[in-house]
PDB file of C-alpha atoms and ligand atoms in Angstrom:
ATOM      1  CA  UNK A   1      22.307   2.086   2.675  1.00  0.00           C
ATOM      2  CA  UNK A   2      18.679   1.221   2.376  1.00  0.00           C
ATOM      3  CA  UNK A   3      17.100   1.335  -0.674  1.00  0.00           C
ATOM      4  CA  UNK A   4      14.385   4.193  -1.224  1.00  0.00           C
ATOM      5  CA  UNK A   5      13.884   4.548  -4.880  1.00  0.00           C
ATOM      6  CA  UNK A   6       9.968   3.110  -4.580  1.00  0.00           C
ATOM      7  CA  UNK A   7       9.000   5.665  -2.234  1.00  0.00           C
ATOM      8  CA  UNK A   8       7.793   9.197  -2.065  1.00  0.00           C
ATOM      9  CA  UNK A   9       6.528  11.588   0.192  1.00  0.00           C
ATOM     10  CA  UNK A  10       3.081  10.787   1.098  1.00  0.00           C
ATOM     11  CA  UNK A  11       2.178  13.958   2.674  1.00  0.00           C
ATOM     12  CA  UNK A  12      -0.101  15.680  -0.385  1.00  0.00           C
ATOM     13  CA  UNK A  13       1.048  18.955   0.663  1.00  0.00           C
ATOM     14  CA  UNK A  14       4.718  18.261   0.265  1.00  0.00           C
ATOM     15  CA  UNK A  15       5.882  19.759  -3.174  1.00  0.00           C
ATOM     16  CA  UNK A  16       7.824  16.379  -3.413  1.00  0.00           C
ATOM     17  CA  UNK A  17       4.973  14.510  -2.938  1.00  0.00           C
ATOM     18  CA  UNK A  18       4.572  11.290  -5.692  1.00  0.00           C
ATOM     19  CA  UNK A  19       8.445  11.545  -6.545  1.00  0.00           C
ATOM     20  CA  UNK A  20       9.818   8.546  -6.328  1.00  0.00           C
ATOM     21  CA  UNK A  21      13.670   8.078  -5.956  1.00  0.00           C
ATOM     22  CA  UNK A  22      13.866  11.706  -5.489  1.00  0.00           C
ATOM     23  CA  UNK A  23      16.469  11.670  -3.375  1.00  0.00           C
ATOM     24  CA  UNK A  24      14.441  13.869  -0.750  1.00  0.00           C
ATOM     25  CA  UNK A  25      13.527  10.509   2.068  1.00  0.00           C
ATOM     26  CA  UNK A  26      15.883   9.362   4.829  1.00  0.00           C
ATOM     27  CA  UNK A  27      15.266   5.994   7.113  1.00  0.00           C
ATOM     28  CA  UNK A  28      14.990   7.703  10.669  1.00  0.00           C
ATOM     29  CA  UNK A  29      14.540   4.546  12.605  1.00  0.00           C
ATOM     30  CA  UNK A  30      12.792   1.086  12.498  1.00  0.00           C
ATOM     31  CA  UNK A  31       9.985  -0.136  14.473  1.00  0.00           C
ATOM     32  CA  UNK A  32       7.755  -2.858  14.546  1.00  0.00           C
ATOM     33  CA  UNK A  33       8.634  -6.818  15.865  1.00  0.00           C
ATOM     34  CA  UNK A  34      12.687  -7.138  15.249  1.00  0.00           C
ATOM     35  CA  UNK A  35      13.177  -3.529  13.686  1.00  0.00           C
ATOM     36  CA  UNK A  36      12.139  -4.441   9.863  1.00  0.00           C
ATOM     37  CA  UNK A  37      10.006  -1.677   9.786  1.00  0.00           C
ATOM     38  CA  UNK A  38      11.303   1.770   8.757  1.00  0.00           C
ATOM     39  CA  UNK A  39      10.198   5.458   9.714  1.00  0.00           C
ATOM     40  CA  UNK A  40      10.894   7.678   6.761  1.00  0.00           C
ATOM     41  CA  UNK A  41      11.590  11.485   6.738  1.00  0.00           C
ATOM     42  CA  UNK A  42      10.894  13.707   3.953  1.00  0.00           C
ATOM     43  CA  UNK A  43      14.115  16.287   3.561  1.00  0.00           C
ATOM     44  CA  UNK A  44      11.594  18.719   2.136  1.00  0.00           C
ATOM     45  CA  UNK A  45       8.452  19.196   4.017  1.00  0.00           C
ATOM     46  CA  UNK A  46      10.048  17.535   7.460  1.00  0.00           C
ATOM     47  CA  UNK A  47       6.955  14.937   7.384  1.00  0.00           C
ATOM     48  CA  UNK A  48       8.107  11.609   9.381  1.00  0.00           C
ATOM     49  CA  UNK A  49       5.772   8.906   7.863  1.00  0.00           C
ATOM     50  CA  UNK A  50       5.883   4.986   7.833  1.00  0.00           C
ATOM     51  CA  UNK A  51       7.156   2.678   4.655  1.00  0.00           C
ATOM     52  CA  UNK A  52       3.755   0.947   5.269  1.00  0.00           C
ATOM     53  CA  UNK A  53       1.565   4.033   4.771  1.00  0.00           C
ATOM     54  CA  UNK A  54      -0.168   3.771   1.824  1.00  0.00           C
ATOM     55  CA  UNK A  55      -0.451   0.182   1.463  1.00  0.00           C
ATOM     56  CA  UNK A  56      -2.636  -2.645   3.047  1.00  0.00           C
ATOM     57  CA  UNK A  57       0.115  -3.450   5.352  1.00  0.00           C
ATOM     58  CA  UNK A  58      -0.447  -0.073   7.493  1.00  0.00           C
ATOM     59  CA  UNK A  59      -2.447  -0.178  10.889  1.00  0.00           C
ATOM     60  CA  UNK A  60      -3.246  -3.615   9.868  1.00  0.00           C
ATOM     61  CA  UNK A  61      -4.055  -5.864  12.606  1.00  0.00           C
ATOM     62  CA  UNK A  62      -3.207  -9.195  10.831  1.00  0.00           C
ATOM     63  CA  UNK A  63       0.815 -10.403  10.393  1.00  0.00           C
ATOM     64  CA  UNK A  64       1.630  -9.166   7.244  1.00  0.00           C
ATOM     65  CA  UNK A  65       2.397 -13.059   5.891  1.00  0.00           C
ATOM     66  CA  UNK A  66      -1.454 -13.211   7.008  1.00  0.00           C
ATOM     67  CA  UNK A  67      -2.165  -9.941   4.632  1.00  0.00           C
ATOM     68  CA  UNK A  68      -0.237 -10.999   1.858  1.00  0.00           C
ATOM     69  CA  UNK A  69      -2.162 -14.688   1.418  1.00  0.00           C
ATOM     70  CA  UNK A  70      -5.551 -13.349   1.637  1.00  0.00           C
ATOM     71  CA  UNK A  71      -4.518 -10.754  -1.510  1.00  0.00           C
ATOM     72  CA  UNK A  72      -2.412 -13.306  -3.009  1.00  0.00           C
ATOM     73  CA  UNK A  73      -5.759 -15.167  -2.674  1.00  0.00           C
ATOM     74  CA  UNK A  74      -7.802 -12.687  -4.342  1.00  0.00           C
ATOM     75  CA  UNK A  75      -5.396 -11.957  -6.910  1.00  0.00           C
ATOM     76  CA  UNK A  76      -5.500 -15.462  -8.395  1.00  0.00           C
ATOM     77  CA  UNK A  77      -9.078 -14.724  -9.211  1.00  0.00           C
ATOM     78  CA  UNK A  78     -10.632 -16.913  -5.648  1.00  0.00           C
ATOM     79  CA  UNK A  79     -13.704 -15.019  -4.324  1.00  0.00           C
ATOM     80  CA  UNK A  80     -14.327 -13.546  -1.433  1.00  0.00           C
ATOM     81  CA  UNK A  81     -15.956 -16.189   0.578  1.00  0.00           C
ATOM     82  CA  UNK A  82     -13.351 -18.630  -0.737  1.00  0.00           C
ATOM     83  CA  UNK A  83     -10.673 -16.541   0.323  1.00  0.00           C
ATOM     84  CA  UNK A  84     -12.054 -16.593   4.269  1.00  0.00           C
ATOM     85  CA  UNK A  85     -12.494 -20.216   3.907  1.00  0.00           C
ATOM     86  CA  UNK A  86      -9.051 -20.801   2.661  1.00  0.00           C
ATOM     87  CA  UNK A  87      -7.094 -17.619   5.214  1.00  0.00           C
ATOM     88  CA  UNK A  88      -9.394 -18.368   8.055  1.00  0.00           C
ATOM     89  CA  UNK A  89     -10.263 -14.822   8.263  1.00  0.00           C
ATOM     90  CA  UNK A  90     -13.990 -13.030   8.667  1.00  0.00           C
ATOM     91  CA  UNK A  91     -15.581 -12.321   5.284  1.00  0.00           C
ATOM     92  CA  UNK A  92     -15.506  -8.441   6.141  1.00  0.00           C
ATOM     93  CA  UNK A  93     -11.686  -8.598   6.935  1.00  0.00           C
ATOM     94  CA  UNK A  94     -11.103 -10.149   3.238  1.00  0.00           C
ATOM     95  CA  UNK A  95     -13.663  -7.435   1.454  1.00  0.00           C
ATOM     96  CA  UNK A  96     -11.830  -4.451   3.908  1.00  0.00           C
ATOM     97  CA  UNK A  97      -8.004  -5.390   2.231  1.00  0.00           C
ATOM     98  CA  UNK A  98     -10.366  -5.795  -1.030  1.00  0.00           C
ATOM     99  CA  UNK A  99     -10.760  -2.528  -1.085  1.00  0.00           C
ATOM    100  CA  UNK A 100      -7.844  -0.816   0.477  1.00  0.00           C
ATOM    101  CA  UNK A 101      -5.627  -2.905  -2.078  1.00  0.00           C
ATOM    102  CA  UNK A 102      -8.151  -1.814  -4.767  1.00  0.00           C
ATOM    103  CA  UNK A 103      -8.065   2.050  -4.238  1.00  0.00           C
ATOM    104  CA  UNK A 104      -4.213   1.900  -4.037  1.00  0.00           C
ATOM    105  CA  UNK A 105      -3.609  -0.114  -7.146  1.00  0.00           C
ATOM    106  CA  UNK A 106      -5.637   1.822  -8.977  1.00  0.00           C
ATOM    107  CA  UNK A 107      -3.913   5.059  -7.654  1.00  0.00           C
ATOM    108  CA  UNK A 108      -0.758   3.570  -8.560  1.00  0.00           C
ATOM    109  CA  UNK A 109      -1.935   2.642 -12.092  1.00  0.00           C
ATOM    110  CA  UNK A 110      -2.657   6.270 -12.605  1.00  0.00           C
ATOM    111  CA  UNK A 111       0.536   7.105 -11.656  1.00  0.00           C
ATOM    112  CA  UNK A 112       1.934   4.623 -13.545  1.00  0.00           C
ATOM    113  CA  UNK A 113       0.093   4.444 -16.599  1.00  0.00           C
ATOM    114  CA  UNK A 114       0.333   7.660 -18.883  1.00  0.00           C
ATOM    115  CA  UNK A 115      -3.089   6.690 -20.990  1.00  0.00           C
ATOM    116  CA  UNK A 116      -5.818   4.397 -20.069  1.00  0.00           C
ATOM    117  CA  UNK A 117      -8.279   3.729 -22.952  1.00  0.00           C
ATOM    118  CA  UNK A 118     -12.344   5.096 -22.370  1.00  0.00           C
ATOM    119  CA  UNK A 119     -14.003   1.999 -21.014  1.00  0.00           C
ATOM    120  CA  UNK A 120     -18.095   3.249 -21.089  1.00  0.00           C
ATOM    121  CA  UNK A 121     -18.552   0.369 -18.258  1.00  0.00           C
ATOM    122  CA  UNK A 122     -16.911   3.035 -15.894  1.00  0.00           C
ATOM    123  CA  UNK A 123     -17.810   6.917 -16.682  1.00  0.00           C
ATOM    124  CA  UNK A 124     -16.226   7.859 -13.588  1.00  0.00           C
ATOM    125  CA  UNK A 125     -12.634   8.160 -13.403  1.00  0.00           C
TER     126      UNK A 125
HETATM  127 ZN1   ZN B   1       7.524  15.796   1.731  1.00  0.00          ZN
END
């Protein structure tokens, strides 16, 4: 049985969509080099989506072991240009997972977080 409780339904149309362990996805197959990767369904709105989507890990071009040390990089506070000199990667492909990584953890801390205190640095929220 495959484990589904950190998912949702990532179709924003889906009335389901942002419940996790809803009970409402299904693994319909796996893809990707040996199989590890796993096509969900969505019991509710019929939407077929990857596990990936919604992450820095979807579409991406790089192995994800090659994705994961340029945030795990970043994360421990190295810069940017660091970062390329240390993953071997083009500045621009460190500052693109940068961002994607940035707009999804700070989608997930909304969805996570019930109250975030008023910071003035940042009046738009
Ligand atoms: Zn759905």
């Amino acid at each position: 049985m495959d484990e589904l409780r950190r998912f949702c339904c990532q179709n924003p149309d889906c009335p389901d969509a942002g419940k996790r362990g809803h009970g409402n996805l299904t693994v319909t197959m796996r893809y990707g080099p040996d199989k590890l990767r796993r096509m969900l369904r969505c019991s509710t709105c019929k939407a077929r989506f990857s596990e990936r989507k919604g992450t820095p890990l979807f579409a991406s071009p790089l192995p994800t072991e090659r994705v994961v040390s340029i945030l795990a990089h970043v994360a421990e506070g190295i810069g940017t240009r660091k970062t390329t000199r240390l993953t071997c990667v083009h500045q621009d492909t460190v500052t693109r997972y940068i961002r994607q990584a940035g707009d999804q953890a700070h989608q997930l801390h909304n969805e996570l977080v019930a109250f975030s205190p008023d910071d003035e640095r940042c009046p738009v929220r």
